[in-house]
PDB file of C-alpha atoms and ligand atoms in Angstrom:
ATOM      1  CA  MET A  50     -22.707   2.397 -14.641  1.00 72.00           C
ATOM      2  CA  SER A  51     -21.903   6.047 -15.999  1.00 77.00           C
ATOM      3  CA  LYS A  52     -18.697   7.787 -14.822  1.00 71.00           C
ATOM      4  CA  LEU A  53     -20.490  10.144 -12.645  1.00 72.00           C
ATOM      5  CA  ASN A  54     -22.184   7.443 -10.946  1.00 74.00           C
ATOM      6  CA  LYS A  55     -19.067   5.491 -10.445  1.00 68.00           C
ATOM      7  CA  ALA A  56     -17.524   8.637  -9.031  1.00 65.00           C
ATOM      8  CA  LEU A  57     -20.490   9.368  -6.772  1.00 70.00           C
ATOM      9  CA  LYS A  58     -20.452   5.813  -5.548  1.00 71.00           C
ATOM     10  CA  ALA A  59     -16.440   5.966  -4.967  1.00 62.00           C
ATOM     11  CA  PHE A  60     -16.923   9.377  -2.809  1.00 67.00           C
ATOM     12  CA  ARG A  61     -19.553   7.774  -0.951  1.00 69.00           C
ATOM     13  CA  LEU A  62     -17.251   4.668  -0.049  1.00 66.00           C
ATOM     14  CA  ILE A  63     -14.350   7.075   0.672  1.00 60.00           C
ATOM     15  CA  LEU A  64     -16.533   9.170   3.050  1.00 65.00           C
ATOM     16  CA  LYS A  65     -17.476   5.713   4.978  1.00 68.00           C
ATOM     17  CA  LYS A  66     -13.920   4.349   4.809  1.00 62.00           C
ATOM     18  CA  PRO A  67     -11.434   7.130   4.592  1.00 56.00           C
ATOM     19  CA  HIS A  68      -8.527   4.594   4.600  1.00 62.00           C
ATOM     20  CA  LEU A  69      -9.556   3.483   1.155  1.00 53.00           C
ATOM     21  CA  LEU A  70      -7.854   6.793  -0.001  1.00 58.00           C
ATOM     22  CA  ASN A  71      -4.490   5.135   0.997  1.00 59.00           C
ATOM     23  CA  LEU A  72      -5.297   2.519  -1.738  1.00 55.00           C
ATOM     24  CA  ILE A  73      -5.326   5.237  -4.389  1.00 58.00           C
ATOM     25  CA  ASN A  74      -2.348   6.993  -3.137  1.00 61.00           C
ATOM     26  CA  GLU A  75      -0.164   3.943  -2.873  1.00 67.00           C
ATOM     27  CA  SER A  76      -1.470   2.173  -6.061  1.00 83.00           C
ATOM     28  CA  GLU A  77       1.294   1.774  -8.636  1.00 87.00           C
ATOM     29  CA  GLU A  78      -0.295   4.247 -10.847  1.00 90.00           C
ATOM     30  CA  ALA A  79      -0.372   7.188  -8.398  1.00 93.00           C
ATOM     31  CA  GLN A  80       3.269   6.244  -7.405  1.00 93.00           C
ATOM     32  CA  GLN A  81       4.581   6.187 -11.013  1.00 94.00           C
ATOM     33  CA  HIS A  82       2.917   9.622 -11.623  1.00 95.00           C
ATOM     34  CA  TYR A  83       4.527  10.959  -8.546  1.00 96.00           C
ATOM     35  CA  VAL A  84       8.105   9.600  -9.518  1.00 96.00           C
ATOM     36  CA  SER A  85       7.530  10.735 -13.178  1.00 96.00           C
ATOM     37  CA  GLN A  86       6.318  14.482 -11.872  1.00 97.00           C
ATOM     38  CA  LYS A  87       8.838  14.755  -9.111  1.00 97.00           C
ATOM     39  CA  TYR A  88      11.825  13.155 -10.096  1.00 98.00           C
ATOM     40  CA  HIS A  89      11.397  12.872 -13.942  1.00 97.00           C
ATOM     41  CA  LEU A  90      11.947   9.089 -13.931  1.00 96.00           C
ATOM     42  CA  PRO A  91       8.799   7.626 -15.645  1.00 94.00           C
ATOM     43  CA  HIS A  92      10.408   4.609 -16.548  1.00 94.00           C
ATOM     44  CA  GLY A  93      12.309   4.036 -13.442  1.00 96.00           C
ATOM     45  CA  LEU A  94      16.105   3.889 -12.724  1.00 97.00           C
ATOM     46  CA  LYS A  95      18.688   3.282 -15.427  1.00 97.00           C
ATOM     47  CA  THR A  96      20.117  -0.271 -15.374  1.00 97.00           C
ATOM     48  CA  VAL A  97      23.535  -1.198 -14.746  1.00 97.00           C
ATOM     49  CA  ASP A  98      24.638  -4.731 -16.021  1.00 95.00           C
ATOM     50  CA  PHE A  99      24.927  -7.527 -13.349  1.00 95.00           C
ATOM     51  CA  ALA A 100      27.904  -8.775 -15.392  1.00 93.00           C
ATOM     52  CA  ASP A 101      29.774  -5.604 -14.172  1.00 92.00           C
ATOM     53  CA  PHE A 102      29.548  -6.789 -10.566  1.00 90.00           C
ATOM     54  CA  ILE A 103      30.031 -10.434 -10.813  1.00 87.00           C
ATOM     55  CA  SER A 104      32.963 -12.620 -11.402  1.00 78.00           C
ATOM     56  CA  THR A 105      32.219 -15.330 -13.899  1.00 78.00           C
ATOM     57  CA  GLU A 106      31.139 -17.819 -11.004  1.00 87.00           C
ATOM     58  CA  GLU A 107      29.479 -17.470  -7.853  1.00 92.00           C
ATOM     59  CA  GLU A 108      28.108 -20.232  -5.483  1.00 94.00           C
ATOM     60  CA  ILE A 109      24.956 -19.540  -3.845  1.00 96.00           C
ATOM     61  CA  ALA A 110      24.385 -21.337  -0.482  1.00 96.00           C
ATOM     62  CA  PRO A 111      22.180 -21.795   1.266  1.00 97.00           C
ATOM     63  CA  TYR A 112      19.291 -21.484  -1.097  1.00 97.00           C
ATOM     64  CA  SER A 113      15.785 -22.626  -0.064  1.00 96.00           C
ATOM     65  CA  PHE A 114      13.821 -22.167  -3.393  1.00 96.00           C
ATOM     66  CA  LEU A 115      10.861 -21.735  -1.156  1.00 96.00           C
ATOM     67  CA  GLU A 116       8.089 -19.070  -1.630  1.00 94.00           C
ATOM     68  CA  GLY A 117       9.379 -15.716  -1.352  1.00 92.00           C
ATOM     69  CA  SER A 118      12.982 -16.198  -1.586  1.00 93.00           C
ATOM     70  CA  SER A 119      15.047 -13.622  -3.226  1.00 96.00           C
ATOM     71  CA  LEU A 120      16.672 -14.640  -6.537  1.00 97.00           C
ATOM     72  CA  PRO A 121      19.942 -16.437  -6.670  1.00 97.00           C
ATOM     73  CA  THR A 122      21.182 -13.538  -8.498  1.00 97.00           C
ATOM     74  CA  ASP A 123      20.088 -11.300  -5.583  1.00 98.00           C
ATOM     75  CA  PHE A 124      22.244 -13.182  -3.160  1.00 98.00           C
ATOM     76  CA  ALA A 125      25.285 -13.217  -5.972  1.00 97.00           C
ATOM     77  CA  LEU A 126      25.042  -9.281  -6.123  1.00 97.00           C
ATOM     78  CA  LEU A 127      25.402  -9.067  -2.404  1.00 98.00           C
ATOM     79  CA  LYS A 128      28.072 -11.679  -2.285  1.00 97.00           C
ATOM     80  CA  SER A 129      30.083  -9.908  -4.926  1.00 96.00           C
ATOM     81  CA  LEU A 130      29.611  -6.401  -3.265  1.00 97.00           C
ATOM     82  CA  CYS A 131      30.747  -7.775   0.016  1.00 97.00           C
ATOM     83  CA  ARG A 132      33.942  -8.949  -1.965  1.00 95.00           C
ATOM     84  CA  SER A 133      34.584  -5.804  -4.106  1.00 94.00           C
ATOM     85  CA  THR A 134      34.094  -3.316  -1.000  1.00 95.00           C
ATOM     86  CA  GLN A 135      36.225  -5.941   1.130  1.00 96.00           C
ATOM     87  CA  ALA A 136      33.311  -5.562   3.467  1.00 97.00           C
ATOM     88  CA  LYS A 137      34.036  -6.157   7.172  1.00 98.00           C
ATOM     89  CA  ASP A 138      30.578  -4.696   8.166  1.00 98.00           C
ATOM     90  CA  TYR A 139      27.227  -5.698   6.664  1.00 98.00           C
ATOM     91  CA  LEU A 140      23.785  -4.528   7.765  1.00 98.00           C
ATOM     92  CA  GLU A 141      20.363  -5.864   6.544  1.00 98.00           C
ATOM     93  CA  ILE A 142      16.871  -5.055   7.537  1.00 98.00           C
ATOM     94  CA  GLY A 143      14.718  -7.852   7.056  1.00 98.00           C
ATOM     95  CA  THR A 144      16.009 -11.504   8.160  1.00 98.00           C
ATOM     96  CA  TRP A 145      13.241 -13.941   7.561  1.00 98.00           C
ATOM     97  CA  ARG A 146      14.725 -17.175   6.914  1.00 98.00           C
ATOM     98  CA  GLY A 147      18.137 -15.963   7.254  1.00 98.00           C
ATOM     99  CA  GLU A 148      19.212 -16.817   3.700  1.00 98.00           C
ATOM    100  CA  SER A 149      20.529 -13.344   2.498  1.00 98.00           C
ATOM    101  CA  VAL A 150      22.722 -13.189   5.865  1.00 98.00           C
ATOM    102  CA  ALA A 151      23.778 -16.678   5.631  1.00 98.00           C
ATOM    103  CA  ASN A 152      25.025 -16.242   1.899  1.00 98.00           C
ATOM    104  CA  VAL A 153      27.171 -13.193   2.922  1.00 98.00           C
ATOM    105  CA  ALA A 154      28.510 -14.197   6.385  1.00 98.00           C
ATOM    106  CA  PRO A 155      31.392 -16.036   5.139  1.00 98.00           C
ATOM    107  CA  LEU A 156      32.743 -13.061   3.314  1.00 97.00           C
ATOM    108  CA  VAL A 157      32.281 -10.336   5.961  1.00 98.00           C
ATOM    109  CA  LEU A 158      33.767  -9.951   9.363  1.00 98.00           C
ATOM    110  CA  GLN A 159      30.447  -8.942  11.185  1.00 98.00           C
ATOM    111  CA  CYS A 160      27.053  -9.188  10.071  1.00 98.00           C
ATOM    112  CA  TYR A 161      23.918  -7.546  11.811  1.00 98.00           C
ATOM    113  CA  SER A 162      20.364  -8.588  10.752  1.00 98.00           C
ATOM    114  CA  LEU A 163      17.628  -6.729  12.132  1.00 98.00           C
ATOM    115  CA  ASN A 164      13.784  -7.882  11.971  1.00 98.00           C
ATOM    116  CA  LEU A 165      10.498  -7.543  13.731  1.00 98.00           C
ATOM    117  CA  PRO A 166      10.639  -9.270  17.060  1.00 98.00           C
ATOM    118  CA  ASP A 167       8.666 -12.491  17.020  1.00 98.00           C
ATOM    119  CA  ASP A 168       6.346 -11.155  19.671  1.00 98.00           C
ATOM    120  CA  THR A 169       5.334  -8.193  17.771  1.00 98.00           C
ATOM    121  CA  MET A 170       4.611 -10.588  14.670  1.00 98.00           C
ATOM    122  CA  ARG A 171       2.632 -12.796  16.963  1.00 98.00           C
ATOM    123  CA  ALA A 172       0.683  -9.387  18.177  1.00 98.00           C
ATOM    124  CA  LEU A 173      -0.010  -8.650  14.508  1.00 97.00           C
ATOM    125  CA  GLY A 174      -1.567 -11.928  14.061  1.00 97.00           C
ATOM    126  CA  MET A 175       0.892 -13.492  11.849  1.00 97.00           C
ATOM    127  CA  ASP A 176       1.155 -16.906  11.543  1.00 97.00           C
ATOM    128  CA  GLU A 177       3.127 -19.216  14.029  1.00 98.00           C
ATOM    129  CA  ALA A 178       4.839 -21.350  11.147  1.00 98.00           C
ATOM    130  CA  TYR A 179       5.928 -18.361   9.309  1.00 98.00           C
ATOM    131  CA  ILE A 180       7.298 -16.745  12.570  1.00 98.00           C
ATOM    132  CA  GLY A 181       9.080 -19.904  13.350  1.00 98.00           C
ATOM    133  CA  MET A 182      10.895 -19.733  10.110  1.00 98.00           C
ATOM    134  CA  HIS A 183      12.794 -16.611  11.185  1.00 98.00           C
ATOM    135  CA  ARG A 184      16.554 -16.951  11.572  1.00 98.00           C
ATOM    136  CA  PHE A 185      16.400 -20.524  10.324  1.00 98.00           C
ATOM    137  CA  PHE A 186      19.413 -20.422   8.025  1.00 98.00           C
ATOM    138  CA  SER A 187      21.357 -17.813  10.163  1.00 98.00           C
ATOM    139  CA  LYS A 188      20.657 -18.672  13.977  1.00 98.00           C
ATOM    140  CA  ASP A 189      24.006 -20.473  14.435  1.00 97.00           C
ATOM    141  CA  ILE A 190      26.172 -18.565  12.219  1.00 98.00           C
ATOM    142  CA  PRO A 191      28.947 -17.013  14.569  1.00 98.00           C
ATOM    143  CA  ASN A 192      29.617 -13.719  13.080  1.00 98.00           C
ATOM    144  CA  VAL A 193      25.926 -12.875  12.804  1.00 98.00           C
ATOM    145  CA  THR A 194      24.253 -10.590  15.213  1.00 98.00           C
ATOM    146  CA  HIS A 195      20.453 -10.885  15.334  1.00 98.00           C
ATOM    147  CA  ILE A 196      18.680  -7.744  16.540  1.00 98.00           C
ATOM    148  CA  GLN A 197      14.892  -8.167  16.988  1.00 98.00           C
ATOM    149  CA  ALA A 198      13.487  -4.641  16.387  1.00 98.00           C
ATOM    150  CA  ASP A 199      10.941  -2.569  14.385  1.00 98.00           C
ATOM    151  CA  SER A 200      13.249  -0.790  11.815  1.00 98.00           C
ATOM    152  CA  GLN A 201      10.837   2.201  11.927  1.00 98.00           C
ATOM    153  CA  SER A 202      11.694   3.031  15.613  1.00 98.00           C
ATOM    154  CA  PHE A 203      15.001   1.334  16.109  1.00 98.00           C
ATOM    155  CA  ASN A 204      17.754   3.763  17.180  1.00 98.00           C
ATOM    156  CA  PHE A 205      20.539   2.484  14.833  1.00 98.00           C
ATOM    157  CA  SER A 206      23.155   4.837  16.409  1.00 97.00           C
ATOM    158  CA  THR A 207      23.074   2.350  19.456  1.00 97.00           C
ATOM    159  CA  LEU A 208      24.975  -0.105  17.137  1.00 97.00           C
ATOM    160  CA  GLN A 209      28.039   2.336  17.258  1.00 97.00           C
ATOM    161  CA  LYS A 210      28.891   1.060  13.712  1.00 97.00           C
ATOM    162  CA  LYS A 211      29.227   2.058  10.127  1.00 98.00           C
ATOM    163  CA  PHE A 212      28.662  -0.435   7.278  1.00 98.00           C
ATOM    164  CA  ASP A 213      30.253  -1.274   4.120  1.00 98.00           C
ATOM    165  CA  VAL A 214      27.201  -2.999   2.468  1.00 98.00           C
ATOM    166  CA  ILE A 215      23.575  -2.241   3.697  1.00 98.00           C
ATOM    167  CA  PHE A 216      20.764  -4.535   2.106  1.00 98.00           C
ATOM    168  CA  ILE A 217      17.024  -3.117   2.677  1.00 98.00           C
ATOM    169  CA  ASP A 218      14.434  -5.651   2.653  1.00 98.00           C
ATOM    170  CA  GLY A 219      12.041  -5.128   5.480  1.00 98.00           C
ATOM    171  CA  ASP A 220       8.755  -3.368   5.406  1.00 97.00           C
ATOM    172  CA  HIS A 221       7.927  -2.658   1.496  1.00 95.00           C
ATOM    173  CA  HIS A 222       5.488   0.252   2.364  1.00 95.00           C
ATOM    174  CA  THR A 223       6.750   3.438   0.828  1.00 96.00           C
ATOM    175  CA  SER A 224       6.860   5.376   3.970  1.00 96.00           C
ATOM    176  CA  SER A 225       9.088   2.501   5.601  1.00 98.00           C
ATOM    177  CA  ILE A 226      11.296   2.412   2.777  1.00 98.00           C
ATOM    178  CA  ILE A 227      11.694   6.269   3.302  1.00 98.00           C
ATOM    179  CA  ASN A 228      12.717   5.478   6.688  1.00 98.00           C
ATOM    180  CA  ASP A 229      15.004   2.706   6.248  1.00 98.00           C
ATOM    181  CA  THR A 230      16.483   4.504   3.286  1.00 98.00           C
ATOM    182  CA  LYS A 231      17.344   7.740   5.400  1.00 98.00           C
ATOM    183  CA  ASN A 232      18.806   5.465   8.267  1.00 98.00           C
ATOM    184  CA  ALA A 233      21.052   3.483   5.755  1.00 98.00           C
ATOM    185  CA  PHE A 234      22.714   6.696   4.423  1.00 98.00           C
ATOM    186  CA  ARG A 235      23.462   7.968   8.093  1.00 98.00           C
ATOM    187  CA  LEU A 236      25.187   4.447   8.327  1.00 98.00           C
ATOM    188  CA  LEU A 237      27.217   4.298   5.314  1.00 98.00           C
ATOM    189  CA  LYS A 238      30.844   3.984   6.074  1.00 98.00           C
ATOM    190  CA  ASP A 239      32.868   5.683   3.307  1.00 97.00           C
ATOM    191  CA  GLU A 240      32.563   6.440  -0.462  1.00 97.00           C
ATOM    192  CA  ASN A 241      33.164   2.637  -1.321  1.00 97.00           C
ATOM    193  CA  SER A 242      30.119   1.790   0.678  1.00 98.00           C
ATOM    194  CA  VAL A 243      26.699   0.706  -1.160  1.00 98.00           C
ATOM    195  CA  ILE A 244      23.232   0.118  -0.468  1.00 98.00           C
ATOM    196  CA  VAL A 245      21.056  -2.434  -1.914  1.00 98.00           C
ATOM    197  CA  TRP A 246      17.177  -2.157  -2.016  1.00 98.00           C
ATOM    198  CA  HIS A 247      15.469  -5.538  -2.704  1.00 98.00           C
ATOM    199  CA  ASP A 248      12.098  -5.799  -4.427  1.00 97.00           C
ATOM    200  CA  TYR A 249      12.816  -2.724  -6.656  1.00 98.00           C
ATOM    201  CA  GLY A 250      11.091  -4.717  -9.358  1.00 94.00           C
ATOM    202  CA  LEU A 251       8.150  -7.194  -9.274  1.00 90.00           C
ATOM    203  CA  GLY A 252      10.335  -9.144 -11.791  1.00 93.00           C
ATOM    204  CA  THR A 253      13.631  -8.446 -13.407  1.00 95.00           C
ATOM    205  CA  GLU A 254      12.454  -6.212 -15.938  1.00 93.00           C
ATOM    206  CA  THR A 255       9.617  -4.142 -14.177  1.00 93.00           C
ATOM    207  CA  THR A 256       9.736  -1.338 -11.580  1.00 95.00           C
ATOM    208  CA  ARG A 257       7.782  -1.252  -8.440  1.00 96.00           C
ATOM    209  CA  PHE A 258       7.059   2.521  -8.330  1.00 96.00           C
ATOM    210  CA  ASN A 259       5.928   2.397  -4.629  1.00 96.00           C
ATOM    211  CA  VAL A 260       9.606   1.005  -3.682  1.00 97.00           C
ATOM    212  CA  LEU A 261      11.190   3.351  -6.142  1.00 98.00           C
ATOM    213  CA  ALA A 262       9.241   6.392  -4.559  1.00 97.00           C
ATOM    214  CA  GLY A 263      10.353   5.304  -1.153  1.00 98.00           C
ATOM    215  CA  ILE A 264      14.073   5.007  -2.122  1.00 98.00           C
ATOM    216  CA  LEU A 265      14.031   8.605  -4.046  1.00 98.00           C
ATOM    217  CA  ASP A 266      12.255  10.120  -1.147  1.00 98.00           C
ATOM    218  CA  GLY A 267      14.635   8.806   1.508  1.00 98.00           C
ATOM    219  CA  CYS A 268      17.883   9.634  -0.617  1.00 98.00           C
ATOM    220  CA  PRO A 269      19.769  12.841  -0.059  1.00 98.00           C
ATOM    221  CA  ALA A 270      19.383  14.687  -3.404  1.00 97.00           C
ATOM    222  CA  SER A 271      23.258  14.240  -4.161  1.00 97.00           C
ATOM    223  CA  ALA A 272      22.737  10.310  -4.081  1.00 98.00           C
ATOM    224  CA  ILE A 273      20.036  10.321  -6.922  1.00 98.00           C
ATOM    225  CA  PRO A 274      22.384  10.268  -9.621  1.00 97.00           C
ATOM    226  CA  HIS A 275      24.131   7.351  -8.100  1.00 98.00           C
ATOM    227  CA  LEU A 276      21.089   5.017  -7.984  1.00 98.00           C
ATOM    228  CA  TYR A 277      20.496   2.295 -10.555  1.00 98.00           C
ATOM    229  CA  ARG A 278      18.579  -0.844 -10.876  1.00 97.00           C
ATOM    230  CA  VAL A 279      20.760  -3.997 -11.407  1.00 97.00           C
ATOM    231  CA  SER A 280      19.778  -6.186 -14.464  1.00 96.00           C
ATOM    232  CA  HIS A 281      18.910  -9.794 -14.027  1.00 96.00           C
ATOM    233  CA  THR A 282      18.005  -9.054 -10.173  1.00 97.00           C
ATOM    234  CA  LEU A 283      15.202  -7.706  -8.260  1.00 98.00           C
ATOM    235  CA  CYS A 284      17.580  -5.038  -6.770  1.00 98.00           C
ATOM    236  CA  ALA A 285      18.410  -1.423  -6.837  1.00 98.00           C
ATOM    237  CA  ILE A 286      21.695  -0.062  -5.767  1.00 98.00           C
ATOM    238  CA  TYR A 287      23.381   3.021  -4.561  1.00 98.00           C
ATOM    239  CA  THR A 288      26.800   3.314  -5.712  1.00 98.00           C
ATOM    240  CA  GLN A 289      29.395   6.066  -6.234  1.00 97.00           C
ATOM    241  CA  LYS A 290      31.318   3.772  -8.517  1.00 95.00           C
ATOM    242  CA  GLU A 291      31.804   5.175 -11.927  1.00 93.00           C
ATOM    243  CA  ILE A 292      29.585   2.508 -13.990  1.00 94.00           C
ATOM    244  CA  ASN A 293      28.031   2.222 -17.625  1.00 95.00           C
ATOM    245  CA  SER A 294      24.274   2.432 -17.497  1.00 95.00           C
ATOM    246  CA  ARG A 295      21.376   2.244 -19.922  1.00 92.00           C
ATOM    247  CA  SER A 296      17.518   2.333 -20.165  1.00 91.00           C
ATOM    248  CA  ILE A 297      16.118  -1.025 -20.473  1.00 86.00           C
ATOM    249  CA  LYS A 298      12.402  -2.030 -21.279  1.00 85.00           C
ATOM    250  CA  PRO A 299      10.871  -5.375 -20.779  1.00 87.00           C
ATOM    251  CA  ASN A 300      11.150  -8.000 -23.579  1.00 90.00           C
ATOM    252  CA  SER A 301      14.810  -6.922 -24.122  1.00 86.00           C
ATOM    253  CA  THR A 302      17.240  -9.507 -26.020  1.00 91.00           C
ATOM    254  CA  PRO A 303      19.296 -11.529 -23.451  1.00 90.00           C
ATOM    255  CA  SER A 304      22.899 -10.189 -23.723  1.00 88.00           C
ATOM    256  CA  TYR A 305      24.228 -13.243 -21.725  1.00 89.00           C
ATOM    257  CA  PHE A 306      22.800 -16.640 -20.031  1.00 92.00           C
ATOM    258  CA  PHE A 307      23.619 -18.385 -17.034  1.00 93.00           C
ATOM    259  CA  ASN A 308      24.836 -22.242 -16.285  1.00 93.00           C
ATOM    260  CA  ILE A 309      23.134 -23.311 -12.922  1.00 92.00           C
ATOM    261  CA  LYS A 310      24.147 -26.409 -11.362  1.00 92.00           C
ATOM    262  CA  LEU A 311      21.966 -27.689  -8.562  1.00 93.00           C
ATOM    263  CA  ASN A 312      23.052 -29.621  -5.419  1.00 94.00           C
ATOM    264  CA  VAL A 313      20.338 -30.835  -3.030  1.00 95.00           C
ATOM    265  CA  ASN A 314      21.344 -31.204   0.592  1.00 95.00           C
ATOM    266  CA  ARG A 315      18.843 -32.648   2.876  1.00 95.00           C
ATOM    267  CA  ILE A 316      18.447 -31.007   6.576  1.00 91.00           C
ATOM    268  CA  PRO A 317      18.500 -33.463   9.065  1.00 86.00           C
TER     269      PRO A 317
HETATM  270  C1  SAM B1789      11.309 -10.274   2.636  1.00 67.75           C
HETATM  271  S1  SAM B1789      11.928 -10.701   4.177  1.00 67.75           S
HETATM  272  C2  SAM B1789      13.424 -10.702   4.079  1.00 67.75           C
HETATM  273  C3  SAM B1789      13.990 -11.617   3.417  1.00 67.75           C
HETATM  274  C4  SAM B1789      15.709 -11.904   3.557  1.00 67.75           C
HETATM  275  N1  SAM B1789      16.219 -10.518   3.574  1.00 67.75           N
HETATM  276  C5  SAM B1789      16.275 -12.734   2.584  1.00 67.75           C
HETATM  277  O1  SAM B1789      16.763 -12.461   1.517  1.00 67.75           O
HETATM  278  O2  SAM B1789      16.572 -14.058   2.998  1.00 67.75           O
HETATM  279  C6  SAM B1789      11.364  -9.272   4.974  1.00 67.75           C
HETATM  280  C7  SAM B1789      11.482  -9.422   6.506  1.00 67.75           C
HETATM  281  O3  SAM B1789      11.284  -8.055   7.100  1.00 67.75           O
HETATM  282  C8  SAM B1789      10.736  -8.336   8.255  1.00 67.75           C
HETATM  283  N2  SAM B1789      10.070  -6.690   8.648  1.00 67.75           N
HETATM  284  C9  SAM B1789       8.894  -6.245   8.150  1.00 67.75           C
HETATM  285  N3  SAM B1789       8.602  -5.069   8.469  1.00 67.75           N
HETATM  286  C10 SAM B1789       9.756  -4.763   9.409  1.00 67.75           C
HETATM  287  C11 SAM B1789       9.987  -3.750  10.334  1.00 67.75           C
HETATM  288  N4  SAM B1789       9.415  -2.619  10.340  1.00 67.75           N
HETATM  289  N5  SAM B1789      11.138  -3.922  10.929  1.00 67.75           N
HETATM  290  C12 SAM B1789      12.058  -4.967  10.853  1.00 67.75           C
HETATM  291  N6  SAM B1789      11.618  -6.008   9.944  1.00 67.75           N
HETATM  292  C13 SAM B1789      10.841  -6.021   9.529  1.00 67.75           C
HETATM  293  C14 SAM B1789       9.616  -9.307   7.957  1.00 67.75           C
HETATM  294  O4  SAM B1789       9.187  -9.886   9.305  1.00 67.75           O
HETATM  295  C15 SAM B1789      10.360 -10.435   7.118  1.00 67.75           C
HETATM  296  O5  SAM B1789      10.768 -11.361   7.857  1.00 67.75           O
END
C-alpha cells in the first residue's frame, strides 16, 4: 500500500473512530518527541546510583514474585528512603496486593495507602479474583490506613497531613500521573521529603516516556533539576539531596552485583 493510501485509510479510520487519535498522541514515540521538544530530555532523566541510597544489606518481606510485582530493588529503595528521611508519614497511591506498603510499614509511624474502591473496580468490569487480591499483605497491619478512593478526584487535604515519602504507583496514564504528581508536591512535608514514581522504566535501563511526560508536566519547574531515575530499579525520584548523577544507556557494563537469598514462607 502506498504512503498516500495508508494516510487516507488512517484518516478515514480516525473520522469514524476519533478516539484512535489518543493512541497516536499517547504512543511512546509521540511522548518521547514531546519530552524531547519541551524539556530537552530525549534520553530521559539522568540516573542516580541505587547503591547511593542503600546500605549494603536490605531484606525484602513480603515479596510475592507474582505477576506485576514491583522489583525487590524498588522496595529496597522505598525502605532505605524511609530510613534516611526518618519518615514518620508515608503515602502511596496504588495498593494492589499491599506489598509496597507492607515492606515500609515497620519503618514508618503511619502509612496511608490509597486505591480505587473495590466497587469502582467491579463497575469497571475488573476480574473478581484481581479485586480480591487488593490489600492481601497489608490488611492487618495496624499502622496502615487504607483509603478506597479514586486518586483523580480524592481531596487529599482531608488527610490533614504532610508526608516524608510519597510513592506514586496508581493509574499510569499520562494525565493521571500529572494529577497525582501535582497532588504529591502539595503534600510534601519539608526539604528532606521525597517522591518516588514507579514504572518510570519498562525495564531498569529503558524509559517509559508516557510516564516521564506525566512526571514533568505535573512537577513545578523548580523541581525538574531534582528529578532522577534510580539505577537497578523501575523508579524515578524527586530528591533535593545533593547527589551524583550520570546518563546511562541500555547495555551498560555492570558496576556491581547483588547476592539474593530466598526464604519461602507458606501462607496458611
Ligand atoms: C501497580 S498497582 C500498585 C502496586 C503496589 N504499589 C505495590 O508495589 O505493591 C496499581 C494499583 O493502582 C490502582 N489504581 C489505578 N487507578 C487508580 C486511581 N485512579 N486511583 C487509585 N488507585 C488506582 C489499581 O487498582 C492497582 O491496584
